[in-house]
Short mmCIF file of C-alpha atoms in Angstrom, two decimals:
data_model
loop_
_atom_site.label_atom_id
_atom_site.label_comp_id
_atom_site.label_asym_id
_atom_site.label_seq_id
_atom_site.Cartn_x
_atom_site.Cartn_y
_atom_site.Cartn_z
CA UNK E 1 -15.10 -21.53 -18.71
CA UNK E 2 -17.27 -18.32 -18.88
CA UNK E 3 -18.16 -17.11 -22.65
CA UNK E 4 -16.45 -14.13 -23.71
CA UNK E 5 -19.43 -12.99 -26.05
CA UNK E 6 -20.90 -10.05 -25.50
CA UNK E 7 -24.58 -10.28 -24.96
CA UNK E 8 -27.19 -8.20 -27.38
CA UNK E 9 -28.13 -4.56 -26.37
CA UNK E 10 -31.95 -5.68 -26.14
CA UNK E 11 -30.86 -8.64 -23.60
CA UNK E 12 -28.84 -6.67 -21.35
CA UNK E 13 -30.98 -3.96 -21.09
CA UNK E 14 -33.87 -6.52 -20.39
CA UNK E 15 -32.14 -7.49 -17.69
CA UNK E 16 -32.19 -4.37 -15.42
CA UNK E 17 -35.54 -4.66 -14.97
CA UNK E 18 -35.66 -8.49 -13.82
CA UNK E 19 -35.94 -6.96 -9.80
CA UNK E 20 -39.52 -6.33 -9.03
CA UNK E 21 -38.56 -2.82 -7.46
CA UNK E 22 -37.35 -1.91 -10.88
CA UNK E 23 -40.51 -2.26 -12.21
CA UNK E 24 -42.95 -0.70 -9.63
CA UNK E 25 -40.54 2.10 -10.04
CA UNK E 26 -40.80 2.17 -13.62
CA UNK E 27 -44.84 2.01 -13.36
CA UNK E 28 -45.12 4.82 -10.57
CA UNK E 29 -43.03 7.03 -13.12
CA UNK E 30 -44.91 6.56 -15.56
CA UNK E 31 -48.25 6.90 -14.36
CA UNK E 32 -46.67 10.35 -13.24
CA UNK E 33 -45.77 11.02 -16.56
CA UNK E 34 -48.97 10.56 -18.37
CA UNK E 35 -50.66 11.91 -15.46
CA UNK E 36 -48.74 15.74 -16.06
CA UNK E 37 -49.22 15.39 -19.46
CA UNK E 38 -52.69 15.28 -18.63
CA UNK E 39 -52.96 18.03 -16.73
CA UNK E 40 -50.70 19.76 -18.63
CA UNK E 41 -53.40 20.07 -21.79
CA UNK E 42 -55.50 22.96 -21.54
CA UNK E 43 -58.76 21.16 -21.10
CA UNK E 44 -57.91 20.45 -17.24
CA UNK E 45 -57.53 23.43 -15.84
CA UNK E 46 -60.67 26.36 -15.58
CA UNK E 47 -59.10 28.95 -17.62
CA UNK E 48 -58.70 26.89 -20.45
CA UNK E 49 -54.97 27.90 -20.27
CA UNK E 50 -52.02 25.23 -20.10
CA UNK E 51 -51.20 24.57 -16.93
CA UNK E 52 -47.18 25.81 -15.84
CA UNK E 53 -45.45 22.29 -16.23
CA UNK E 54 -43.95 22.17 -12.92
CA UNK E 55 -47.56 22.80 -11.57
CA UNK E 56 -48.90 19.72 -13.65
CA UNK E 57 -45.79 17.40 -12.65
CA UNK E 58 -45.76 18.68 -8.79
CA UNK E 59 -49.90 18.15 -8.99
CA UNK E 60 -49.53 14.62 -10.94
CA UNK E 61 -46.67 13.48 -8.20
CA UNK E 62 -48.49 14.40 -5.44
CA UNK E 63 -51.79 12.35 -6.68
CA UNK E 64 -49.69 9.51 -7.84
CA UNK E 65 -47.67 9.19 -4.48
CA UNK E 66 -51.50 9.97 -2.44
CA UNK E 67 -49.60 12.92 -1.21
CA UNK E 68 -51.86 15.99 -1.02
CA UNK E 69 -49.31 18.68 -1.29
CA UNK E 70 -50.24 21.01 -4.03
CA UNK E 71 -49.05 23.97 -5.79
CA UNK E 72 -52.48 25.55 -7.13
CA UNK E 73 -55.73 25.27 -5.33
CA UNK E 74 -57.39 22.22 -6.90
CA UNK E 75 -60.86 23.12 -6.16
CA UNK E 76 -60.48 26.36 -8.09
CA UNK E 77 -57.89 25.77 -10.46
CA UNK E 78 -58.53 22.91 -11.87
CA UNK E 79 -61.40 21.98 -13.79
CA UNK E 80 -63.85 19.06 -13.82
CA UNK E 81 -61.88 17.02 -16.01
CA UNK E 82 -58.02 17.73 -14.15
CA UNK E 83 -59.99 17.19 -10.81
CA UNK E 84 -61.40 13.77 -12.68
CA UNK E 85 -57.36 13.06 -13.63
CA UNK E 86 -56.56 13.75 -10.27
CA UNK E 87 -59.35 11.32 -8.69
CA UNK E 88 -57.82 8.74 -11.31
CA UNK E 89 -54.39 9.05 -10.19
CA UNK E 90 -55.08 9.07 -6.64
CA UNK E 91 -57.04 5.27 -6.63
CA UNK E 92 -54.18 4.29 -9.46
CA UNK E 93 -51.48 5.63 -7.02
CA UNK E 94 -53.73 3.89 -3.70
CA UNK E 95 -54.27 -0.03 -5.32
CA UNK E 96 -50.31 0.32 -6.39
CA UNK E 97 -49.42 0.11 -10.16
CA UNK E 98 -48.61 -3.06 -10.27
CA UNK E 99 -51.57 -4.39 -8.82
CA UNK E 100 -53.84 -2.76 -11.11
CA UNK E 101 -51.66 -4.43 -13.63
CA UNK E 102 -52.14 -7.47 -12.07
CA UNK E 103 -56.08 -7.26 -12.30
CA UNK E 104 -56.25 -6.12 -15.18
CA UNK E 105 -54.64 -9.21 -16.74
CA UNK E 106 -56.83 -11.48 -14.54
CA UNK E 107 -59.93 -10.16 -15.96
CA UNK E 108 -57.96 -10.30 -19.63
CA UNK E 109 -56.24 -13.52 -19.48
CA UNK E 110 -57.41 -15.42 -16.70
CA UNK E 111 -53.79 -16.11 -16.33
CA UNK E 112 -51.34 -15.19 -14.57
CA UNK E 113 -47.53 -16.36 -14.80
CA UNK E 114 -44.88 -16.71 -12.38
CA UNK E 115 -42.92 -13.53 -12.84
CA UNK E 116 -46.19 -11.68 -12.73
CA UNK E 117 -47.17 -12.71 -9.54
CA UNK E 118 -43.61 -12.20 -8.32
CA UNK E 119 -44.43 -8.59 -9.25
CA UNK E 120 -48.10 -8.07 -7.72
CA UNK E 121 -46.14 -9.82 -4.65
CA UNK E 122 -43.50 -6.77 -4.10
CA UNK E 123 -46.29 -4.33 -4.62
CA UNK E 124 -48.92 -5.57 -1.88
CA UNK E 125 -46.68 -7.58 0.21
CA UNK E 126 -48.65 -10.97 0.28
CA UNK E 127 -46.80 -13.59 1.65
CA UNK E 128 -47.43 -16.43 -0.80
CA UNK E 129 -46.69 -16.01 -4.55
CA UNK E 130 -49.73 -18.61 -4.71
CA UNK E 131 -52.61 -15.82 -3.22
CA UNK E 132 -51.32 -13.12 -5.15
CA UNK E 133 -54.27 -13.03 -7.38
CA UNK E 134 -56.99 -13.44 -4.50
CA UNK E 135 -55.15 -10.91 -2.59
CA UNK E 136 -55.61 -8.66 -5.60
CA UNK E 137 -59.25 -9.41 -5.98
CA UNK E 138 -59.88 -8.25 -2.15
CA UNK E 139 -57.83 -5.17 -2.48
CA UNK E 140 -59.63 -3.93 -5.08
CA UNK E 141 -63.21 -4.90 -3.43
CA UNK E 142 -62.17 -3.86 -0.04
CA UNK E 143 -60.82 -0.44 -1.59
CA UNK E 144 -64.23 0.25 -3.23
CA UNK E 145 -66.38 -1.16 -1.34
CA UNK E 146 -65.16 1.13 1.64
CA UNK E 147 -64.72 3.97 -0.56
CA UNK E 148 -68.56 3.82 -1.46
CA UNK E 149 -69.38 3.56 1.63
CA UNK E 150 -67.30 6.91 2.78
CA UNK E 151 -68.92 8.55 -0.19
CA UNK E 152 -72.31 7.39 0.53
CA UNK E 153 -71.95 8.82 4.37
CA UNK E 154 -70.17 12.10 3.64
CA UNK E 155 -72.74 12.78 0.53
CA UNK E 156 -75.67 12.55 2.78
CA UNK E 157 -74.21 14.76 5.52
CA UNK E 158 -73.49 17.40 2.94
CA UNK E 159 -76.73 17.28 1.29
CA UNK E 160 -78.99 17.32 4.66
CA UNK E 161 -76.22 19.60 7.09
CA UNK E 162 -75.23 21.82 4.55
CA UNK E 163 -77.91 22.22 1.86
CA UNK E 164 -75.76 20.99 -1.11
CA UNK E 165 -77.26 19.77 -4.33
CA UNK E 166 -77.69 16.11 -4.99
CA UNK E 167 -74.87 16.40 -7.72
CA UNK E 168 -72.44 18.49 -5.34
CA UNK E 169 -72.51 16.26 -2.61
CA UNK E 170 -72.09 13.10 -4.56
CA UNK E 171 -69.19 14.38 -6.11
CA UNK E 172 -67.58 16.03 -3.31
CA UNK E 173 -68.45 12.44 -1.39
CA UNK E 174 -66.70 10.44 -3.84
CA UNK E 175 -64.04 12.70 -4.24
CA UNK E 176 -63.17 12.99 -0.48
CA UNK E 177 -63.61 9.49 0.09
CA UNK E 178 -61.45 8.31 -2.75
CA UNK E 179 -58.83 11.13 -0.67
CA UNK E 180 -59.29 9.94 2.41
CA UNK E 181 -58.96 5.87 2.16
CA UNK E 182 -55.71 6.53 -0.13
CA UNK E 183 -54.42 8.83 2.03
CA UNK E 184 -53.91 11.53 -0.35
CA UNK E 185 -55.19 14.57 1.83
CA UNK E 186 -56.60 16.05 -1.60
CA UNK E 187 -59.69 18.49 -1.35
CA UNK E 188 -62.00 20.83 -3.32
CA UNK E 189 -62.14 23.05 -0.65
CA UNK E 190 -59.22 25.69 -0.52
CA UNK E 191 -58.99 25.52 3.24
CA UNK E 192 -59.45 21.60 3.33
CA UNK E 193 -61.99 20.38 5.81
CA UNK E 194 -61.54 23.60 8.35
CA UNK E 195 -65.41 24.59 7.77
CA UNK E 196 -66.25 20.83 9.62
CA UNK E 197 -63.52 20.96 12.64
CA UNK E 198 -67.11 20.49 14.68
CA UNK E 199 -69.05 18.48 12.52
CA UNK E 200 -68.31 14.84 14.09
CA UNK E 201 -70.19 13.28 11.11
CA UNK E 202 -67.07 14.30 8.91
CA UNK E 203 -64.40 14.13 11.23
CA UNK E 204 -64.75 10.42 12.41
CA UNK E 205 -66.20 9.58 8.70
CA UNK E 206 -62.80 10.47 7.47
CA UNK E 207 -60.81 9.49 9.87
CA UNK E 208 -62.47 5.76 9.97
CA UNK E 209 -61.05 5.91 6.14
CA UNK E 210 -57.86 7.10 6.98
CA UNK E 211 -57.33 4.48 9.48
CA UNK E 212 -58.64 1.96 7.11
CA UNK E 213 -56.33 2.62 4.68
CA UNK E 214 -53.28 3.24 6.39
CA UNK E 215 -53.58 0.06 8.62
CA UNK E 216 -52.40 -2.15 5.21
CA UNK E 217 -54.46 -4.78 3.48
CA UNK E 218 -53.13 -7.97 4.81
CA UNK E 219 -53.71 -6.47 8.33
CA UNK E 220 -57.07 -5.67 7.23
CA UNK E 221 -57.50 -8.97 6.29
CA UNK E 222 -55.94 -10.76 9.25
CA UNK E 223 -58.36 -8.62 11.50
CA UNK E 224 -60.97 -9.73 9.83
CA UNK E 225 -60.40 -13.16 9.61
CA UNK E 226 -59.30 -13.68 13.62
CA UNK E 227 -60.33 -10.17 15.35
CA UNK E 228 -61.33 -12.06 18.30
CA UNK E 229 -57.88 -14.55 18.55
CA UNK E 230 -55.41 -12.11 19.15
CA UNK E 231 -52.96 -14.75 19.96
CA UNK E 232 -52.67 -15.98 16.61
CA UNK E 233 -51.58 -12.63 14.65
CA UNK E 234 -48.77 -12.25 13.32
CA UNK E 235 -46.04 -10.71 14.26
CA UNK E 236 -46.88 -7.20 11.45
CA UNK E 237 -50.65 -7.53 12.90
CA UNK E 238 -49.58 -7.33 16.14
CA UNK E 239 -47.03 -4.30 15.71
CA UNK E 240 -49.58 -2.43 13.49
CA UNK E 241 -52.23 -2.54 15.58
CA UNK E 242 -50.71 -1.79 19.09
CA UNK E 243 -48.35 0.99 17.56
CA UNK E 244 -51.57 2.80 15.57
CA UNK E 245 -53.66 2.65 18.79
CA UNK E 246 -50.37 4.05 20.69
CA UNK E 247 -49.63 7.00 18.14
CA UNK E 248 -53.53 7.61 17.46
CA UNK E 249 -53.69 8.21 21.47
CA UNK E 250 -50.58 9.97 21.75
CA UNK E 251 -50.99 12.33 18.85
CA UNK E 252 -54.66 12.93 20.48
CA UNK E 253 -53.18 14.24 23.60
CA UNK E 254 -50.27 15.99 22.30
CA UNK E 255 -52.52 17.86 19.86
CA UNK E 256 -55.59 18.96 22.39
CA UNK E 257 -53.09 19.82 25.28
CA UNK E 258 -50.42 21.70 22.88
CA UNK E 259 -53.29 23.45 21.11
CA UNK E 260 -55.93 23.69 24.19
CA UNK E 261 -55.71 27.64 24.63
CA UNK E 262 -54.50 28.69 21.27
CA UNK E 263 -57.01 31.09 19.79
CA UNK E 264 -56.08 30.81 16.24
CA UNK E 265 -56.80 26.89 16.70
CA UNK E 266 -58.41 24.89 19.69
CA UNK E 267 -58.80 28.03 21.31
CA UNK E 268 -62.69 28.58 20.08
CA UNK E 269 -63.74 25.25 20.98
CA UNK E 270 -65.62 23.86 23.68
CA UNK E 271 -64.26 20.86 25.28
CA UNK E 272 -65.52 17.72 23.42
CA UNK E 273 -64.83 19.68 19.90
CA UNK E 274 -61.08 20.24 21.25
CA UNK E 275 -61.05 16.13 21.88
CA UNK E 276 -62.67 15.92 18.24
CA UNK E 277 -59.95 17.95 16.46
CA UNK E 278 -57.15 16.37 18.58
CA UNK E 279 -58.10 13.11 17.38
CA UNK E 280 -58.26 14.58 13.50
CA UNK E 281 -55.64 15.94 13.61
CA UNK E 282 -53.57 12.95 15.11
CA UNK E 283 -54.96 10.93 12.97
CA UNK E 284 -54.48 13.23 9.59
CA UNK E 285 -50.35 13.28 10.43
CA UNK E 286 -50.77 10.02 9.99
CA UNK E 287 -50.09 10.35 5.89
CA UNK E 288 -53.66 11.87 5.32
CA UNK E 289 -53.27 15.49 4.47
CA UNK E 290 -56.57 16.50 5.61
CA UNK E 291 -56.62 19.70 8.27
CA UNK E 292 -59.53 21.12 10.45
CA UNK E 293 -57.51 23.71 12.14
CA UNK E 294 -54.72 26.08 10.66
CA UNK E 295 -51.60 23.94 10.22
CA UNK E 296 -50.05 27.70 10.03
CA UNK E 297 -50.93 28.65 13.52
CA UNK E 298 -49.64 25.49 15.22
CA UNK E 299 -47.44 25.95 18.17
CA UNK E 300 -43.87 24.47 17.61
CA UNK E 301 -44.65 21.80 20.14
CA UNK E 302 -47.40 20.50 17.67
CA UNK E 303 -45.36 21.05 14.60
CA UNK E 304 -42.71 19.07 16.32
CA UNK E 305 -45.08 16.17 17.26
CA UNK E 306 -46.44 16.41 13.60
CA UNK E 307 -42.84 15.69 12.31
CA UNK E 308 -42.68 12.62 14.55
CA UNK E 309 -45.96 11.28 13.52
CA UNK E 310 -45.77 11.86 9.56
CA UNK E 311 -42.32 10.39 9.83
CA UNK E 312 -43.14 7.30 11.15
CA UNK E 313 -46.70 6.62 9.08
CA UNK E 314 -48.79 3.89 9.18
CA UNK E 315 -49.33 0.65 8.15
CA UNK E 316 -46.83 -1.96 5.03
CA UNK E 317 -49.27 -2.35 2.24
CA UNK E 318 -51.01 0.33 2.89
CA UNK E 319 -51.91 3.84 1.71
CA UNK E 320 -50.10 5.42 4.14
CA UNK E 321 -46.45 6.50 4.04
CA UNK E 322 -43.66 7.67 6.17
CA UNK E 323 -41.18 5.03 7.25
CA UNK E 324 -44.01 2.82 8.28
CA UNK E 325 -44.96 1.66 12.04
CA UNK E 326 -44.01 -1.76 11.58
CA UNK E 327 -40.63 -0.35 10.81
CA UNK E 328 -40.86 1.86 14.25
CA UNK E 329 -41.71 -0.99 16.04
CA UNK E 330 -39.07 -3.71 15.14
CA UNK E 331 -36.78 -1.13 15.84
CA UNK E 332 -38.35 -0.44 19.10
CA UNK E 333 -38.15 -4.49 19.66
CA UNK E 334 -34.60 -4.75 18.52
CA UNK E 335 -33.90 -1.51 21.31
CA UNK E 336 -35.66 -3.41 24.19
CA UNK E 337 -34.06 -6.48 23.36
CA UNK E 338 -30.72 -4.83 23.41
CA UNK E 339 -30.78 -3.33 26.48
CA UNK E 340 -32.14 -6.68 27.90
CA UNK E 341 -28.88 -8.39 26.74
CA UNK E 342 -30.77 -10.42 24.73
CA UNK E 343 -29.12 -12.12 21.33
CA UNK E 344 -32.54 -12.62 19.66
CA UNK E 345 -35.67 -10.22 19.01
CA UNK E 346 -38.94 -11.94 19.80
CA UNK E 347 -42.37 -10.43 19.08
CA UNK E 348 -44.93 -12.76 21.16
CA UNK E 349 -43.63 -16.02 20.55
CA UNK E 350 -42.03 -15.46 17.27
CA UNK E 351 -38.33 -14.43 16.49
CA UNK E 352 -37.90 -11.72 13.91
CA UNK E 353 -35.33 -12.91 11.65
CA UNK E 354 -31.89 -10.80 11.22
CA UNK E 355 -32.81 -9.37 7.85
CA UNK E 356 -36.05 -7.72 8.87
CA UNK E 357 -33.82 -6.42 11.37
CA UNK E 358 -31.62 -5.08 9.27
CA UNK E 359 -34.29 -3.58 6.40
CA UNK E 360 -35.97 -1.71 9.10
CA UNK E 361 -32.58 0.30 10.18
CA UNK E 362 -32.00 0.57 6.32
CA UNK E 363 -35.18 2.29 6.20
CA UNK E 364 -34.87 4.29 9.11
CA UNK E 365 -31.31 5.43 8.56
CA UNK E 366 -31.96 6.17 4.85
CA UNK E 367 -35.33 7.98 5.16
CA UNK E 368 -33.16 10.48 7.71
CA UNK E 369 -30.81 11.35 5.42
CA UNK E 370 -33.33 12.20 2.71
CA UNK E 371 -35.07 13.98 5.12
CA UNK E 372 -31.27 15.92 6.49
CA UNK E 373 -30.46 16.56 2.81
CA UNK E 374 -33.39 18.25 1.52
CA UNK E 375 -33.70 20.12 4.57
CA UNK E 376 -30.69 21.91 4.03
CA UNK E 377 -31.41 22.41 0.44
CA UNK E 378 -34.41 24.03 0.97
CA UNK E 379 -33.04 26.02 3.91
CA UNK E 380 -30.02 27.31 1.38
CA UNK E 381 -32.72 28.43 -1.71
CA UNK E 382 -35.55 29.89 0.56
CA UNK E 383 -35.89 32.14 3.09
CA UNK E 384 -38.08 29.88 5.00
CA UNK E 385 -37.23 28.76 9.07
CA UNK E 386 -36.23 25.41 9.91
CA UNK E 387 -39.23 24.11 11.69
CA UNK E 388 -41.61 25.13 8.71
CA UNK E 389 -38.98 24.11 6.15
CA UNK E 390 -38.91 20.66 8.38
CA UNK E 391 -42.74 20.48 7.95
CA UNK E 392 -42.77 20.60 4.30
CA UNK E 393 -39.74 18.10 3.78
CA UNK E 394 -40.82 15.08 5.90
CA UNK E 395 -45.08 16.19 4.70
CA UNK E 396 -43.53 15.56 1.27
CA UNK E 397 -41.23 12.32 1.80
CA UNK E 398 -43.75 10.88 4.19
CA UNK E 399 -46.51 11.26 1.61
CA UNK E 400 -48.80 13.15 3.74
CA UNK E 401 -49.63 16.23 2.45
CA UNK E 402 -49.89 18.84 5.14
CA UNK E 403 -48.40 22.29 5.26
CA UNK E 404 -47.93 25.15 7.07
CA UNK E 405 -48.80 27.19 3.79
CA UNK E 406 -45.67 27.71 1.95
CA UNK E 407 -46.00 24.90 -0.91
CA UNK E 408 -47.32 27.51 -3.26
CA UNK E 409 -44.93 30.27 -2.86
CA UNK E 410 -41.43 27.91 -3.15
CA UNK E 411 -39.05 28.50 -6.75
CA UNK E 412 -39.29 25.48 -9.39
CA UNK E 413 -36.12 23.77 -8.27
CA UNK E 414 -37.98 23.59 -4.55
CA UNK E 415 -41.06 21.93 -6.28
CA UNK E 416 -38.50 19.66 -8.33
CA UNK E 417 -36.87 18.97 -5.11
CA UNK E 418 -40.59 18.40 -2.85
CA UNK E 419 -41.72 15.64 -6.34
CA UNK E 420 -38.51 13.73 -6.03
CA UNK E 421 -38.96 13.10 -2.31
CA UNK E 422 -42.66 12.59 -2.78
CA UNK E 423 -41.52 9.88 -5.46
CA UNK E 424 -39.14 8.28 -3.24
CA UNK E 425 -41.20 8.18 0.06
CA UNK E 426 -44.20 6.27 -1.85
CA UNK E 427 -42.19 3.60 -3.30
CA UNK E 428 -40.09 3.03 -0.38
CA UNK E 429 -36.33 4.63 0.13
CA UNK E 430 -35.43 0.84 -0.49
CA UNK E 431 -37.37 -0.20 -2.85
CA UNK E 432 -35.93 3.22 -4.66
CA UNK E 433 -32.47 1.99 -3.62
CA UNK E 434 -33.12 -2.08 -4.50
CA UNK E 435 -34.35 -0.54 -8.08
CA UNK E 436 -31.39 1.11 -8.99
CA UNK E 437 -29.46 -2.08 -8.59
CA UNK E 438 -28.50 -3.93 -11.75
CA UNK E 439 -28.08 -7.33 -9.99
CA UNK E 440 -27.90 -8.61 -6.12
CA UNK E 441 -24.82 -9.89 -5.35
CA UNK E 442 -24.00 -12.63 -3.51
CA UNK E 443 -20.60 -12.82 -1.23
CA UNK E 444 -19.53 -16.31 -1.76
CA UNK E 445 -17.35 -15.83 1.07
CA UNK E 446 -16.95 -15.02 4.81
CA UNK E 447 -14.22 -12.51 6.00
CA UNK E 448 -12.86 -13.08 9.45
CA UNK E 449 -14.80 -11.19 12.58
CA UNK E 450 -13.52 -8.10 14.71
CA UNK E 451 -15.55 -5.89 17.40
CA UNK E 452 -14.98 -2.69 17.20
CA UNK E 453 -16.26 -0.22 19.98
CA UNK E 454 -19.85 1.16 19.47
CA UNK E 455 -20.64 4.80 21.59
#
């Protein structure tokens, strides 16, 4: 017979944060949190004045999440030690919180318990609670190791093509390359990287970390370990890496024919500089943030292909965002397999099991309604059209960063609006949705079938 007693306070409110989701939702908050009250003292910014609070929470959200979208100019507005903040909470935001948590009691404790690992699993999507702390050992060496070598790359080409200081060009090297592998989009220069739109050096430079990033760790890893046996990936390999080199080359072509003649972007370019910025700019809608050309002076045709690629994203367990391609892909699998009459949805020669199935249309079907919903806020409280009010909603829920200009002239409750979606789309609409669960629940039971019609 059940007991009647009513549990402690302390016990049940331990208990709502048993889910792993719970918790990574818990840690991204609060690393937002400190983060704006960082930037909110009046050492970070260059006038020495406090910063407006939404400003600091919108900035803090949008470092956190490795969003890029930004309020104030960060190269101008901030000063050394908000940029610094900023830097911080863009790698804190990139490794996940949990698996800086995870590390950190690794190098404490040399332990690491069972609920733990169950944690570090949700947040970097290894497979086996038993490799969790490897996994987090290569994430963090992979992530800096590449990120020095960005640095090291884009600080020599600044120094030698552009006559910058020793000092400069480290720190703009370290800065961009922290930017570009977590996919944050975040610059010191006010117009982003639209001086280099010809410099191939820093084009393919950050790109290469861009893709890096976005493609997930245990793809990376998988790559690495059997690059030349394609036949044994698995099934997220093998969707990752065909649907990347299928948007990369589709965004490419899109972008250079769309833009080809347009004076105020491709227009001044010869031909191999149009391919150049094509492929940037294909690969920065991607969840990167970075521009070489005028996102302002796109033509709709672009900004509509920009919406489909930052919607979709890149790579599970990665720095990128938007509903992710592995997500795009099942769903493309389950479609194919549909209209072949077929009762199961095979990927090679492996069956994707009903419940990834059904998480990727969860995904999909709740990341459009965010995106509907704030739309039509933001379409009621500004004066803004749809296609550049479009821009800015999925930039922001995708975690890319991009805009067409208007992120700095919105009211407060638009910024408040643009740092909940930026929250939601980096932790995952349901992971968001899992975390405000008290408890999974079980149907112990089976109620009879009935078809209904569909169409």
């Amino acid at each position: 017979m059940p007991s009647l007693t009513r549990r402690p306070a302390w016990q049940r409110r331990s208990d709502r944060f048993r889910h792993p989701a719970q918790v990574i939702a818990a840690g991204f908050a609060a690393a937002v949190a400190v983060g704006t009250g960082l930037l909110s003292l009046p050492a970070a910014t260059r006038s020495g004045e406090r910063a407006d609070l939404v400003d600091a929470l919108f900035t803090a959200t949008s470092a956190v999440c490795v969003t890029g979208l930004v309020t104030v100019d960060t190269g101008t507005y901030w000063s050394g030690f908000g940029q610094a903040v900023i830097l911080l909470l863009i790698q804190a935001g990139g490794l996940g919180i949990m698996t800086l948590a995870t590390l950190f009691t690794v190098l404490l404790s040399r332990r690491l318990g069972v609920r733990a690992r169950f944690l570090a699993q949700a947040e970097t999507k290894s497979l086996s609670l038993d490799d969790v702390r490897g996994v987090v050992r290569r994430i963090v060496l992979f992530s800096l190791t590449t990120e020095a070598v960005v640095a090291t790359v884009l600080a020599v080409r600044f120094a030698t093509r552009y006559d910058e200081s020793f000092g400069a060009a480290l720190y703009d090297g370290v800065f961009h390359a922290v930017s570009a592998f977590n996919n944050a989009g975040f610059s010191t220069r006010a117009d982003s990287l639209v001086g280099y739109v010809t410099d191939p050096w820093i084009n393919l430079t950050v790109a290469a970390a861009v893709i890096l990033g976005g493609l997930g760790f245990p793809v990376v890893f998988e790559l690495a370990r059997a690059w030349r046996r394609p036949a044994t990936w698995s099934v997220m390999t093998r969707i990752t890496v065909a649907m990347t080199v299928a948007l990369l080359a589709f965004g490419t072509v899109v972008f250079t024919l769309a833009e080809f003649s347009n004076p105020e972007t491709f227009g001044p370019l010869d031909g191999p500089e149009k391919l150049l910025a094509g492929f940037f700019a294909s690969t920065m809608t991607r969840t990167a943030g970075f521009n070489s050309i005028d996102i302002g002076a796109l033509r709709p045709e672009s900004l509509l292909a920009s919406d489909v690629l930052m919607f979709i994203g890149g790579g599970s367990a990665g720095t990128a965002g938007g509903i992710k391609v592995t997500t795009f892909g099942l769903l493309a699998f389950v479609l194919w397999s549909e209209m072949r009459g077929e009762t199961d949805v095979n990927v090679g020669r492996r069956r994707v099991p009903t419940s990834n199935q059904r998480q990727a249309l969860a995904i999909a079907l709740l990341s459009v309604g965010a995106v509907v919903g704030a739309t039509a806020v933001l379409l009621a409280i500004t004066s803004y059209s749809l296609d550049v009010v479009l821009f800015e909603v999925v930039s922001a829920f995708a975690t890319v960063g991009l805009s067409t200009g208007i992120t700095g002239s919105l009211p407060p409750e638009a910024d408040l609006l643009l740092v909940v979606l930026m929250f939601a789309g980096r932790i995952g609409p349901l992971t968001l949705a899992s975390a405000l669960a008290l408890r999974d629940r079980d149907r112990r039971f089976e109620l009879p079938e009935e078809r209904t019609i569909v169409g």
